[in-house]
Structures are given as structure tokens and as C-alpha cells.
Short mmCIF file of N, CA and C in Angstrom, two decimals:
data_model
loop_
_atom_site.label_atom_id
_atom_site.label_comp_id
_atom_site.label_asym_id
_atom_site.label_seq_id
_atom_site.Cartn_x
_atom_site.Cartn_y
_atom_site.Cartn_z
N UNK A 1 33.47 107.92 58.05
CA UNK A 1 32.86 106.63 58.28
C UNK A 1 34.01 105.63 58.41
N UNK A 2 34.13 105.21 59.52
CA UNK A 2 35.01 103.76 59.74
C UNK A 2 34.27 102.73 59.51
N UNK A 3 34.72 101.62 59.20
CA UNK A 3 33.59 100.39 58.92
C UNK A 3 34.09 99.07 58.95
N UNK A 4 34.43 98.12 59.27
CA UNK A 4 35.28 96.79 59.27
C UNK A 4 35.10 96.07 57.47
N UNK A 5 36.20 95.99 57.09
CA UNK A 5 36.65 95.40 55.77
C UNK A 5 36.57 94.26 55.66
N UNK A 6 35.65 93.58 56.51
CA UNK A 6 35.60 92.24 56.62
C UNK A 6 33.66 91.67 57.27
N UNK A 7 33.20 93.38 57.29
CA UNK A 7 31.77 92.90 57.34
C UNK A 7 31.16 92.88 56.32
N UNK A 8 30.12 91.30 56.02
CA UNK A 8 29.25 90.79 55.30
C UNK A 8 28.77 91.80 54.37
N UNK A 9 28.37 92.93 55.12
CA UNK A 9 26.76 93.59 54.42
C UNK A 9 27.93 94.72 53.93
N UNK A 10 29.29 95.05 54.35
CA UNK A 10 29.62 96.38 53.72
C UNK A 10 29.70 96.74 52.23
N UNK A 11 29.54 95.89 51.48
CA UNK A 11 28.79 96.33 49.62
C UNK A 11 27.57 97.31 49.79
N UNK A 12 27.11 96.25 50.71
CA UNK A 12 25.45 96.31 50.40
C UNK A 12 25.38 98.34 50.83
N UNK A 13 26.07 98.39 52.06
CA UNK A 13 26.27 99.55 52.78
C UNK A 13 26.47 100.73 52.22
N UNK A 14 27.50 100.13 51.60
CA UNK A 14 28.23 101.09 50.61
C UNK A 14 27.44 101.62 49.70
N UNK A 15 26.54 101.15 49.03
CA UNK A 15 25.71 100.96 47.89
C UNK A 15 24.41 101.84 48.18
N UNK A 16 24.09 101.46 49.14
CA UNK A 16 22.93 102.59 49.93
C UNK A 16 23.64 103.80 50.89
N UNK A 17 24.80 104.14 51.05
CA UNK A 17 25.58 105.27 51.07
C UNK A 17 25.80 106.06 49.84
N UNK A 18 26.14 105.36 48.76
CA UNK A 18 26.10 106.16 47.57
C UNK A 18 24.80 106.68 46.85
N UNK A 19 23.82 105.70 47.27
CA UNK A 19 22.57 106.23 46.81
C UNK A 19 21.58 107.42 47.39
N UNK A 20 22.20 107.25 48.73
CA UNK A 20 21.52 108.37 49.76
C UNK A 20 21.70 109.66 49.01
N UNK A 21 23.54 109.50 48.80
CA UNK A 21 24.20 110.98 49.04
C UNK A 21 23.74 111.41 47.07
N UNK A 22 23.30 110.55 46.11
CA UNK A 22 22.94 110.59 45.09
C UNK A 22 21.51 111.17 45.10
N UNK A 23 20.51 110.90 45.92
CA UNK A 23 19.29 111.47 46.29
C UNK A 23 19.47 112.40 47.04
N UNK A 24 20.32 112.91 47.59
CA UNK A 24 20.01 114.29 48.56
C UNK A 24 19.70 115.16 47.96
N UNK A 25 18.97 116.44 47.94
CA UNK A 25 18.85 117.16 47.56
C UNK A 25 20.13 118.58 47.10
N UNK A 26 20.37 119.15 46.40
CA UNK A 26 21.33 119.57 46.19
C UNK A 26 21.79 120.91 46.85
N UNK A 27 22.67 121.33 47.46
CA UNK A 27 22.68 122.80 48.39
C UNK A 27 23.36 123.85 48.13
N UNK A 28 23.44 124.64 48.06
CA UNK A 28 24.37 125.64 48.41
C UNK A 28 25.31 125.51 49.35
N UNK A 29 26.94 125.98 48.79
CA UNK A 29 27.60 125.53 49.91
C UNK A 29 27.61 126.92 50.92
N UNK A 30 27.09 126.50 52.65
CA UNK A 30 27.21 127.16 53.47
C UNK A 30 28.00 127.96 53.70
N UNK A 31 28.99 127.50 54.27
CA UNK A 31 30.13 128.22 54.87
C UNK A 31 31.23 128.63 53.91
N UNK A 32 31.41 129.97 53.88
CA UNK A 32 32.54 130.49 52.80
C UNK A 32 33.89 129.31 52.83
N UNK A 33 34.22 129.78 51.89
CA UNK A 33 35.29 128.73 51.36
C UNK A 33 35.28 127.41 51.12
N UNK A 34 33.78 126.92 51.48
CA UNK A 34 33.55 125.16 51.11
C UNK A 34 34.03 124.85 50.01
N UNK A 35 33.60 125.52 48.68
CA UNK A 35 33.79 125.13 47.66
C UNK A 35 34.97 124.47 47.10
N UNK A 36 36.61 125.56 47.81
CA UNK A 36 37.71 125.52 47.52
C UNK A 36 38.28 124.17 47.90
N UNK A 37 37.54 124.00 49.32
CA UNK A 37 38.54 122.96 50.37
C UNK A 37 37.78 121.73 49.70
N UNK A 38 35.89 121.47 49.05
CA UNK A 38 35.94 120.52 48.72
C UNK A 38 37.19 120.03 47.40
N UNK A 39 37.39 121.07 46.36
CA UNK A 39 38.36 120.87 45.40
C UNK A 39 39.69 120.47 46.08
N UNK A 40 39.90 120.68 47.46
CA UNK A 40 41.02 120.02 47.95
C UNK A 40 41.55 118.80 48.08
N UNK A 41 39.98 118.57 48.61
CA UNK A 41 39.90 117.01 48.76
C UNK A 41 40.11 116.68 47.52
N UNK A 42 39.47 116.90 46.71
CA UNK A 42 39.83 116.06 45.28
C UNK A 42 40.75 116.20 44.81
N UNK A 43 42.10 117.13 45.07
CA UNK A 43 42.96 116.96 44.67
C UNK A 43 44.12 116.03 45.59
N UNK A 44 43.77 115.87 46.66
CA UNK A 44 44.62 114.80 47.70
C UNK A 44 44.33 113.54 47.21
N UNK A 45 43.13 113.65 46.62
CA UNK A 45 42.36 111.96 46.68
C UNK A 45 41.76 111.86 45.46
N UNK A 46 43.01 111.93 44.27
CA UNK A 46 42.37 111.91 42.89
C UNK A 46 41.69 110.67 42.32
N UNK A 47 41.42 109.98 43.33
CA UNK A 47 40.79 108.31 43.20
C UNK A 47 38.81 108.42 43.64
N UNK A 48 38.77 110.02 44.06
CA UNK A 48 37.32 110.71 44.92
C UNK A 48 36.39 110.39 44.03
N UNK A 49 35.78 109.57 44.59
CA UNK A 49 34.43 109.42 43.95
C UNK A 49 33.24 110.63 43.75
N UNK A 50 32.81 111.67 42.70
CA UNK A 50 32.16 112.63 42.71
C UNK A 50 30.61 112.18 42.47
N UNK A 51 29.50 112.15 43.27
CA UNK A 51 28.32 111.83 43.38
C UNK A 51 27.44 113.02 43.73
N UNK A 52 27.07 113.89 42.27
CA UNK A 52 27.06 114.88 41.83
C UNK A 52 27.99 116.17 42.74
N UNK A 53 27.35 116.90 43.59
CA UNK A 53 27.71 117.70 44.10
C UNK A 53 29.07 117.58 45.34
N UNK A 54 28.89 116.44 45.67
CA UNK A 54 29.28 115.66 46.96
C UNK A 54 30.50 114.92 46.34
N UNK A 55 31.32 114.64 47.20
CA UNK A 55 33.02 114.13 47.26
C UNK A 55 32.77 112.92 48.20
N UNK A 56 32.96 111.34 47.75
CA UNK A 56 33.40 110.19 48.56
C UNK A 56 34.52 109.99 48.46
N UNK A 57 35.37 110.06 49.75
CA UNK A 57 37.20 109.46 49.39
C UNK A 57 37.30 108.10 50.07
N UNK A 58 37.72 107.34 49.37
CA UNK A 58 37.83 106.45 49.83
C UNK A 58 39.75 106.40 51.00
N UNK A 59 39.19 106.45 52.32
CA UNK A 59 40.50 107.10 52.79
C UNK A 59 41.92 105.38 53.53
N UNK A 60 42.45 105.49 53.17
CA UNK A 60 43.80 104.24 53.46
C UNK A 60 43.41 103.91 55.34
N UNK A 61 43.17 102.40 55.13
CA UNK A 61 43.09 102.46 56.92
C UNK A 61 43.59 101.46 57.45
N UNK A 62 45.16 101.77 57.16
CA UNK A 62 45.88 101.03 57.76
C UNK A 62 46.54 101.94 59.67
N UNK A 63 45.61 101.29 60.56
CA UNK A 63 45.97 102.53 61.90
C UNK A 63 46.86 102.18 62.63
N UNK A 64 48.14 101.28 62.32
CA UNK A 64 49.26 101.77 62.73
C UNK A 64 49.93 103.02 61.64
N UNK A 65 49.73 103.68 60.69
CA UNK A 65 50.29 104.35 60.08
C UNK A 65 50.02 106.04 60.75
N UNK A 66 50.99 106.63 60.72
CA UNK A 66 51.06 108.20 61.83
C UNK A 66 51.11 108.91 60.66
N UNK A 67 51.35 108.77 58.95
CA UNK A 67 51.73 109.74 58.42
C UNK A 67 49.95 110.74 58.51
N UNK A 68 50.11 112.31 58.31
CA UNK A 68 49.08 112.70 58.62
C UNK A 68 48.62 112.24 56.85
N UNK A 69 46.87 112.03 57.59
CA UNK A 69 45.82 111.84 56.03
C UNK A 69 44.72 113.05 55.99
N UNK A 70 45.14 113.96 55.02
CA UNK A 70 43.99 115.11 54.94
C UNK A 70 42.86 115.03 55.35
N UNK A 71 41.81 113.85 54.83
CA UNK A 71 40.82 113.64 55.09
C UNK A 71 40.48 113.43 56.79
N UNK A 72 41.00 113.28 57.44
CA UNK A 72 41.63 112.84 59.08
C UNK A 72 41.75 114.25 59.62
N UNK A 73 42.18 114.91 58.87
CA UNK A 73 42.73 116.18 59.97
C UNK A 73 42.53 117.78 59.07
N UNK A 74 41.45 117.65 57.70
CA UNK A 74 40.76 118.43 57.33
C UNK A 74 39.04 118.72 57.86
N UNK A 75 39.09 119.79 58.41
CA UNK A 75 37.52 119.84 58.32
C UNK A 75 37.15 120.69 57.39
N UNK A 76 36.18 120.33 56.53
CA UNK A 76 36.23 120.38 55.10
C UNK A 76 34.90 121.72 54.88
N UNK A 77 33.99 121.27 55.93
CA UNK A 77 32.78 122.21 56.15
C UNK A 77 32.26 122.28 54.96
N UNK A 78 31.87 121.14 54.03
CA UNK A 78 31.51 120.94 52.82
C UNK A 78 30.97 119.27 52.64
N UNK A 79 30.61 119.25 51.22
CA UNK A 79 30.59 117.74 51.08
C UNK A 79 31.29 116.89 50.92
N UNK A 80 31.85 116.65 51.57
CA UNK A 80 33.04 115.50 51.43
C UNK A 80 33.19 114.58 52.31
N UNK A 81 32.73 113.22 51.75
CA UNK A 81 32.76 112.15 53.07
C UNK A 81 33.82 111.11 53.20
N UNK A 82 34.53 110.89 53.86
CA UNK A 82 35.62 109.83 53.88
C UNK A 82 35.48 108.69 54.46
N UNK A 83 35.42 107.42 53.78
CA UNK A 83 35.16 106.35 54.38
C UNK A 83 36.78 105.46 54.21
N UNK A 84 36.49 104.93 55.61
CA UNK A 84 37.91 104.00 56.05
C UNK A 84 37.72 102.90 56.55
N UNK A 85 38.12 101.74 55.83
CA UNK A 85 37.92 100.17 55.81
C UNK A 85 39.30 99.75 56.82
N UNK A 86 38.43 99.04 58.06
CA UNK A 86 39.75 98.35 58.73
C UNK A 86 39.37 96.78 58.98
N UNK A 87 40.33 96.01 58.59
CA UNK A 87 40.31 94.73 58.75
C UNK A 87 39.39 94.21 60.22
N UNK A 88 38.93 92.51 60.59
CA UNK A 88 39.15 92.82 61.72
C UNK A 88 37.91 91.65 62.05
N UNK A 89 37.38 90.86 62.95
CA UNK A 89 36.37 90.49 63.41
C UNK A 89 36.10 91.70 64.53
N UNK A 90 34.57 91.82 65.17
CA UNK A 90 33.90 92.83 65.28
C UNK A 90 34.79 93.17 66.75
N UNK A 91 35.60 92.23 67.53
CA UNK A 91 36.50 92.92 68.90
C UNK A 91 37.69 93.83 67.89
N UNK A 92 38.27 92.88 66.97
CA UNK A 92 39.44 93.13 66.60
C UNK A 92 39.21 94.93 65.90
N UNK A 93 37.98 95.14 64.95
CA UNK A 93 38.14 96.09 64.57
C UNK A 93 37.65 97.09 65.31
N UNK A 94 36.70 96.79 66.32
CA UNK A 94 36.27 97.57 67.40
C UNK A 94 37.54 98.84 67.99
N UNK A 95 38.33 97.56 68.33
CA UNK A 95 39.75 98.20 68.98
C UNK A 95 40.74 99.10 67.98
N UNK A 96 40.59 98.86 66.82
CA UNK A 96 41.23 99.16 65.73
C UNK A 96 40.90 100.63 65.34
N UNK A 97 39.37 100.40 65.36
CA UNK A 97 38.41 101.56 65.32
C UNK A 97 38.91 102.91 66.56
N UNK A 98 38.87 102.51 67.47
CA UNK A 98 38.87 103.08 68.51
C UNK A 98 40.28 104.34 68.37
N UNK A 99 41.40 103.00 68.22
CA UNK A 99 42.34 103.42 68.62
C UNK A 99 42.80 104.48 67.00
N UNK A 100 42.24 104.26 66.35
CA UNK A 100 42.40 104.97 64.93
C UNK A 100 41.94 106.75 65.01
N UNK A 101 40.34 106.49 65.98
CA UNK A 101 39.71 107.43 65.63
C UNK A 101 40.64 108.46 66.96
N UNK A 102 40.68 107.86 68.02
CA UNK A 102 41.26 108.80 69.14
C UNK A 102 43.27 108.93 68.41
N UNK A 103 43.52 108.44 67.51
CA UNK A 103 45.46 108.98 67.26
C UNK A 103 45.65 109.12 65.95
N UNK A 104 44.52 109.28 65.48
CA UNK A 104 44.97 109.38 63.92
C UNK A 104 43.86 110.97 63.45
N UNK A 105 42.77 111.14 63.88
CA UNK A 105 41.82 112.08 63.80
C UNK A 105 41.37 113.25 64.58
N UNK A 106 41.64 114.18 63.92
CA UNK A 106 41.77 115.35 64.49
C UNK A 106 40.11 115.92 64.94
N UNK A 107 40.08 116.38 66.06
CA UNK A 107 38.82 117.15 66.79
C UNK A 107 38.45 115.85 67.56
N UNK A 108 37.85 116.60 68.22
CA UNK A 108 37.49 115.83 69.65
C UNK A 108 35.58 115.93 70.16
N UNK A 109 35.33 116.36 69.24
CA UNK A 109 33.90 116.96 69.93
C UNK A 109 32.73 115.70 70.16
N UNK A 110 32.75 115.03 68.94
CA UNK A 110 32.02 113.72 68.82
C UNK A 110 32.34 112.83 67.97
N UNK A 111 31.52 111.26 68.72
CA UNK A 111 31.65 110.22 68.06
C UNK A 111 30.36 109.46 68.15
N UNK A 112 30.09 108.88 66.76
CA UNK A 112 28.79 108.36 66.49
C UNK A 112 29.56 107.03 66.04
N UNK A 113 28.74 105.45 66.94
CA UNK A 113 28.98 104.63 67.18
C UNK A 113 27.58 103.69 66.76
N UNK A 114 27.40 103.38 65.21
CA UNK A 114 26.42 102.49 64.72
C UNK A 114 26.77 100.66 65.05
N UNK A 115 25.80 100.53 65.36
CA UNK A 115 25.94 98.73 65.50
C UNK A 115 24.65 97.96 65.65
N UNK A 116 24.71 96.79 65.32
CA UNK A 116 23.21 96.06 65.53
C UNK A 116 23.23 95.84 67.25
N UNK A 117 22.28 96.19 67.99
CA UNK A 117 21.79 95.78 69.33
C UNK A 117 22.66 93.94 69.38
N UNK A 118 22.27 93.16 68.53
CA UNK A 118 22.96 91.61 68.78
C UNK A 118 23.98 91.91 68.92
N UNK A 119 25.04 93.02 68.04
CA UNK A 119 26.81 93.05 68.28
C UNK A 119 26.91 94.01 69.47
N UNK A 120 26.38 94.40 69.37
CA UNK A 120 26.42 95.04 70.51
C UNK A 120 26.77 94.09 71.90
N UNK A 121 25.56 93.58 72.38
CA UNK A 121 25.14 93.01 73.34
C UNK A 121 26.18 91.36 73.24
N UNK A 122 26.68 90.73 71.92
CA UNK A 122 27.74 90.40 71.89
C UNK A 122 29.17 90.68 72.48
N UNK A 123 29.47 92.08 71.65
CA UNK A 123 30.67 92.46 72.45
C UNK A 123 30.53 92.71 74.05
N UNK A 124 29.48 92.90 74.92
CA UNK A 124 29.75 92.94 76.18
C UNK A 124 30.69 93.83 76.70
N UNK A 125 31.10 93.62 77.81
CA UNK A 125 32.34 94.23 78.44
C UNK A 125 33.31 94.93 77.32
N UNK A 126 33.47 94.24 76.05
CA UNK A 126 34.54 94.46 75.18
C UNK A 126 34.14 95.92 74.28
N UNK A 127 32.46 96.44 74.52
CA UNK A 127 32.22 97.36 73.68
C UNK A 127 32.23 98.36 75.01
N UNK A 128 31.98 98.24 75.69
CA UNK A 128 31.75 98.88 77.29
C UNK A 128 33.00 100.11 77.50
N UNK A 129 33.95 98.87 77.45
CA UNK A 129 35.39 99.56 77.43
C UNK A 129 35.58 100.18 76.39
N UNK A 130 35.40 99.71 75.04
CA UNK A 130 35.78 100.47 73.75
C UNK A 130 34.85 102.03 74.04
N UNK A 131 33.94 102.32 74.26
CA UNK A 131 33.04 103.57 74.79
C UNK A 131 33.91 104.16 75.63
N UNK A 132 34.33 103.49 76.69
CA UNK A 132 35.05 104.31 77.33
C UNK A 132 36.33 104.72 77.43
N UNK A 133 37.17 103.84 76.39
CA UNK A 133 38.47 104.25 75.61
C UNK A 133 38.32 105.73 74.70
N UNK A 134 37.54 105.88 74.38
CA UNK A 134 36.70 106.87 73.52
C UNK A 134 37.58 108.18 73.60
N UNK A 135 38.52 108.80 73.17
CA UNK A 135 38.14 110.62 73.81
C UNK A 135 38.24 111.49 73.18
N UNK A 136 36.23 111.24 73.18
CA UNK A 136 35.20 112.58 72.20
C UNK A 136 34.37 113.69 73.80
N UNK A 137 33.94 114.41 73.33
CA UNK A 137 33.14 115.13 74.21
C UNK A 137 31.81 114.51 74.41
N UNK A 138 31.16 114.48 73.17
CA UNK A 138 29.66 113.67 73.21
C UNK A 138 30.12 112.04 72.60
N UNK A 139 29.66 111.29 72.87
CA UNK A 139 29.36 109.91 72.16
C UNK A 139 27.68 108.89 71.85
N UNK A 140 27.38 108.86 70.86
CA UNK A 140 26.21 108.27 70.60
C UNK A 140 25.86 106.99 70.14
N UNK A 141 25.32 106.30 70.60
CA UNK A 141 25.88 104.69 70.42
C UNK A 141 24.13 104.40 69.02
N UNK A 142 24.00 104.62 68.25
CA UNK A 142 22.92 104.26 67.25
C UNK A 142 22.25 105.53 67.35
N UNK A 143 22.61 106.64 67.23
CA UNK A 143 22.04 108.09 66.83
C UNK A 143 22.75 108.94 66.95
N UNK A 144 22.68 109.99 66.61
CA UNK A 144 23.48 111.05 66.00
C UNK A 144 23.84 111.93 66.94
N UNK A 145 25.04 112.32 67.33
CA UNK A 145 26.37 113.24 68.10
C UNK A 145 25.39 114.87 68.92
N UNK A 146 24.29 115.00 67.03
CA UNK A 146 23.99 116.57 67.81
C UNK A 146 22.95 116.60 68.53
N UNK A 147 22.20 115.58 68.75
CA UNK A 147 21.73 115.41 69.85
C UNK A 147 22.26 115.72 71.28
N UNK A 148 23.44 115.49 71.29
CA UNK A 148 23.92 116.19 72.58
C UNK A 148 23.45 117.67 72.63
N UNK A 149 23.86 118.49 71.18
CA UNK A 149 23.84 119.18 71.04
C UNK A 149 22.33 120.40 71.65
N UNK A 150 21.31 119.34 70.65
CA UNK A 150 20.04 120.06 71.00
C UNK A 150 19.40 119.55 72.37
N UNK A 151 20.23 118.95 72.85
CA UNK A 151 19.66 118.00 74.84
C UNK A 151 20.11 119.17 75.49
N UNK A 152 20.01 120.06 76.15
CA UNK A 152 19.99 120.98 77.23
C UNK A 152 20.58 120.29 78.33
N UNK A 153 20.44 118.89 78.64
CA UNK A 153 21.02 118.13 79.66
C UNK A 153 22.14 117.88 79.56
N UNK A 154 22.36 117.37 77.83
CA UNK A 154 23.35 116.46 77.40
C UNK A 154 24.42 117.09 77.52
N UNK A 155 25.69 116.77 78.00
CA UNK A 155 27.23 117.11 77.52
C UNK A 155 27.59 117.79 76.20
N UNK A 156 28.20 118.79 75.98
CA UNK A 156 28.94 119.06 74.25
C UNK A 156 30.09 119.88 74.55
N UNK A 157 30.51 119.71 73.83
CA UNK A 157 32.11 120.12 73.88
C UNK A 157 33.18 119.18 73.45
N UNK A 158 34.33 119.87 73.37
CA UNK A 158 35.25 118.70 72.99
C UNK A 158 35.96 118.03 74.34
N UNK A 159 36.43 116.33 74.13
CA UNK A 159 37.12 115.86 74.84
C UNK A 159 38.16 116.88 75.90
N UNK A 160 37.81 116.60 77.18
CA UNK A 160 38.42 117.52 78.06
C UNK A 160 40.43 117.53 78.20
N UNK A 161 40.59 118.56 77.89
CA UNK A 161 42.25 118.34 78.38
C UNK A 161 43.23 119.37 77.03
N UNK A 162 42.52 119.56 75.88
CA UNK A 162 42.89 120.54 74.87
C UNK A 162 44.05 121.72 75.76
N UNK A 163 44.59 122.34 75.16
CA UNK A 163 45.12 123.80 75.55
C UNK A 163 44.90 124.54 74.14
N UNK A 164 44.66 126.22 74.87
CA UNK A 164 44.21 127.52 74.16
C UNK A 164 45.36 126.75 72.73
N UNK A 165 46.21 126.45 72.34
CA UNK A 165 47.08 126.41 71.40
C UNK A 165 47.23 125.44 70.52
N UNK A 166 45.91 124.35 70.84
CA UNK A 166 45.40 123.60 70.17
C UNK A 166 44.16 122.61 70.54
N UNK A 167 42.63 123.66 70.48
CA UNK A 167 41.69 123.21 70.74
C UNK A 167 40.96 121.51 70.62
N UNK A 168 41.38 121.58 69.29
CA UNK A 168 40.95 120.71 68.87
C UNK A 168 38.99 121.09 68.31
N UNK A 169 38.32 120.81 68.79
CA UNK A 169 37.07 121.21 68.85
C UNK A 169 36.23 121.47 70.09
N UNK A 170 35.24 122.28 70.13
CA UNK A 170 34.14 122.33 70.91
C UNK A 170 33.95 124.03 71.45
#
């Protein structure tokens, strides 16, 4: 989760993010080895908020910084969610956003792009381009990535241009 460090409601956000992942129901972890890599995370990010079963890291988002951040370039295939606060009025972090998620974050397959219809339709041209600065395979602008997935029409895969020697995703 990227989110601007400077929007109004992000307490409020935050607060009903923690409560969601506090009400979920509790799972079995899927995929072999979840268990280990979530204990990973918590050991990179001994600051991890544990909300029972589930791992929140709160991850550093400063995006001129190149050093690699686990949470960025682990796929964890477990519960572990990383949220990253970037400064910004809604162009400034837009761009911030953008340019964070395409040089700092590893896989390419999708990007899910929440906003109110008003900021939206605010940013104009300026969100237009930010979409198309983008390079994910699927992109979803107020719903969810696997929808591409289950659309028979829709696009999936990862951002085009990978080599066999480093996929990235898809």
C-alpha cells in the first residue's frame, strides 16, 4: 500500500486497515514456506506490527532512496502487508507514487490504483499520464488487478520487455 503522508483521512485509513485485517478470518498458510518468509519479514522490520496472524510493516518511503527494501522486492506469499507513506499534494505524490512503484518494486504484473472519482477527475491529464507512466501488465483504477485475471478479454501478464533471466512476474 502506497498512500500520501499528507492525506487528511490517512489515520482514519489506517485504522480501518487494521481493523479489517483484525476481522479476517484466520487461514492456513497456503503456499509452503509462508510461514518462514512471514518470520522474515519480522525480522527485517522489528518495528512489524503483528495483527494476530498477519504482519503490517510499516515500510521507509523516501523514493529517491535505491538501497534495496525487503518488503519491495520480497514476495512473501503470506500475510504480510507493507504500507509506504510518501509526502506530497495529490500531483506531487501521484508522481512520487508512480515513480517509486515502477524503480524501487520488484514484479511487474499489476497495479491497483484507489482514488475518489473528484481526485481523480481533478488530476486530469496529470493522472492520465501517471496511468500511463505505469509499467505493470494489468492496471486497475478503483478495483482489483485480478480481475484482469478472471476477464478472458482482459490483459495479464507482466509488464512487457522482462528477459528469461529475470522475469520479473507474469
Amino acid at each position: 500500500v502506497v498512500l500520501s503522508a499528507d492525506w487528511p483521512q490517512k489515520d482514519a485509513f489506517l485504522k480501518h486497515l487494521r481493523d479489517a485485517l483484525a476481522k479476517a478470518p484466520a487461514r492456513s498458510a497456503y503456499y509452503p514456506g509462508s510461514d518462514a518468509r512471514v518470520e522474515q519479514a519480522c525480522q527485517a522490520y522489528p518495528d512489524a506490527e503483528r495483527i494476530h496472524s498477519r504482519v503490517l510493516i510499516a515500510v521507509p518511503g523516501d523514493p529517491d532512496d535505491t538501497a534495496p527494501e525487503p518488503a519491495l522486492t520480497t514476495e512473501y506469499f503470506g500475510p504480510v502487508l507493507g504500507v509506504m507513506e510518501l509526502s506530497g499534494d495529490a500531483r506531487t505524490f501521484l508522481a512520487a507514487a508512480v515513480r517509486t512503484a515502477n524503480e524501487r518494486f520488484t514484479g511487474t504484473l499489476g497495479a491497483n490504483i484507489i482514488a475518489h472519482p473528484r481526485t481523480l477527475s481533478a488530476l486530469g491529464d496529470t493522472f492520465e499520464q501517471a496511468v500511463a507512466d505505469l509499467r505493470y501488465g494489468t492496471i486497475t483504477i478503483n478495483a482489483w488487478t485480478g480481475v484482469g485475471y478472471l476477464t478472458a478479454a482482459a490483459t495479464w501478464g507482466a509488464f512487457p520487455g522482462h528477459t528469461l533471466d529475470d522475469v520479473q512476474s507474469g
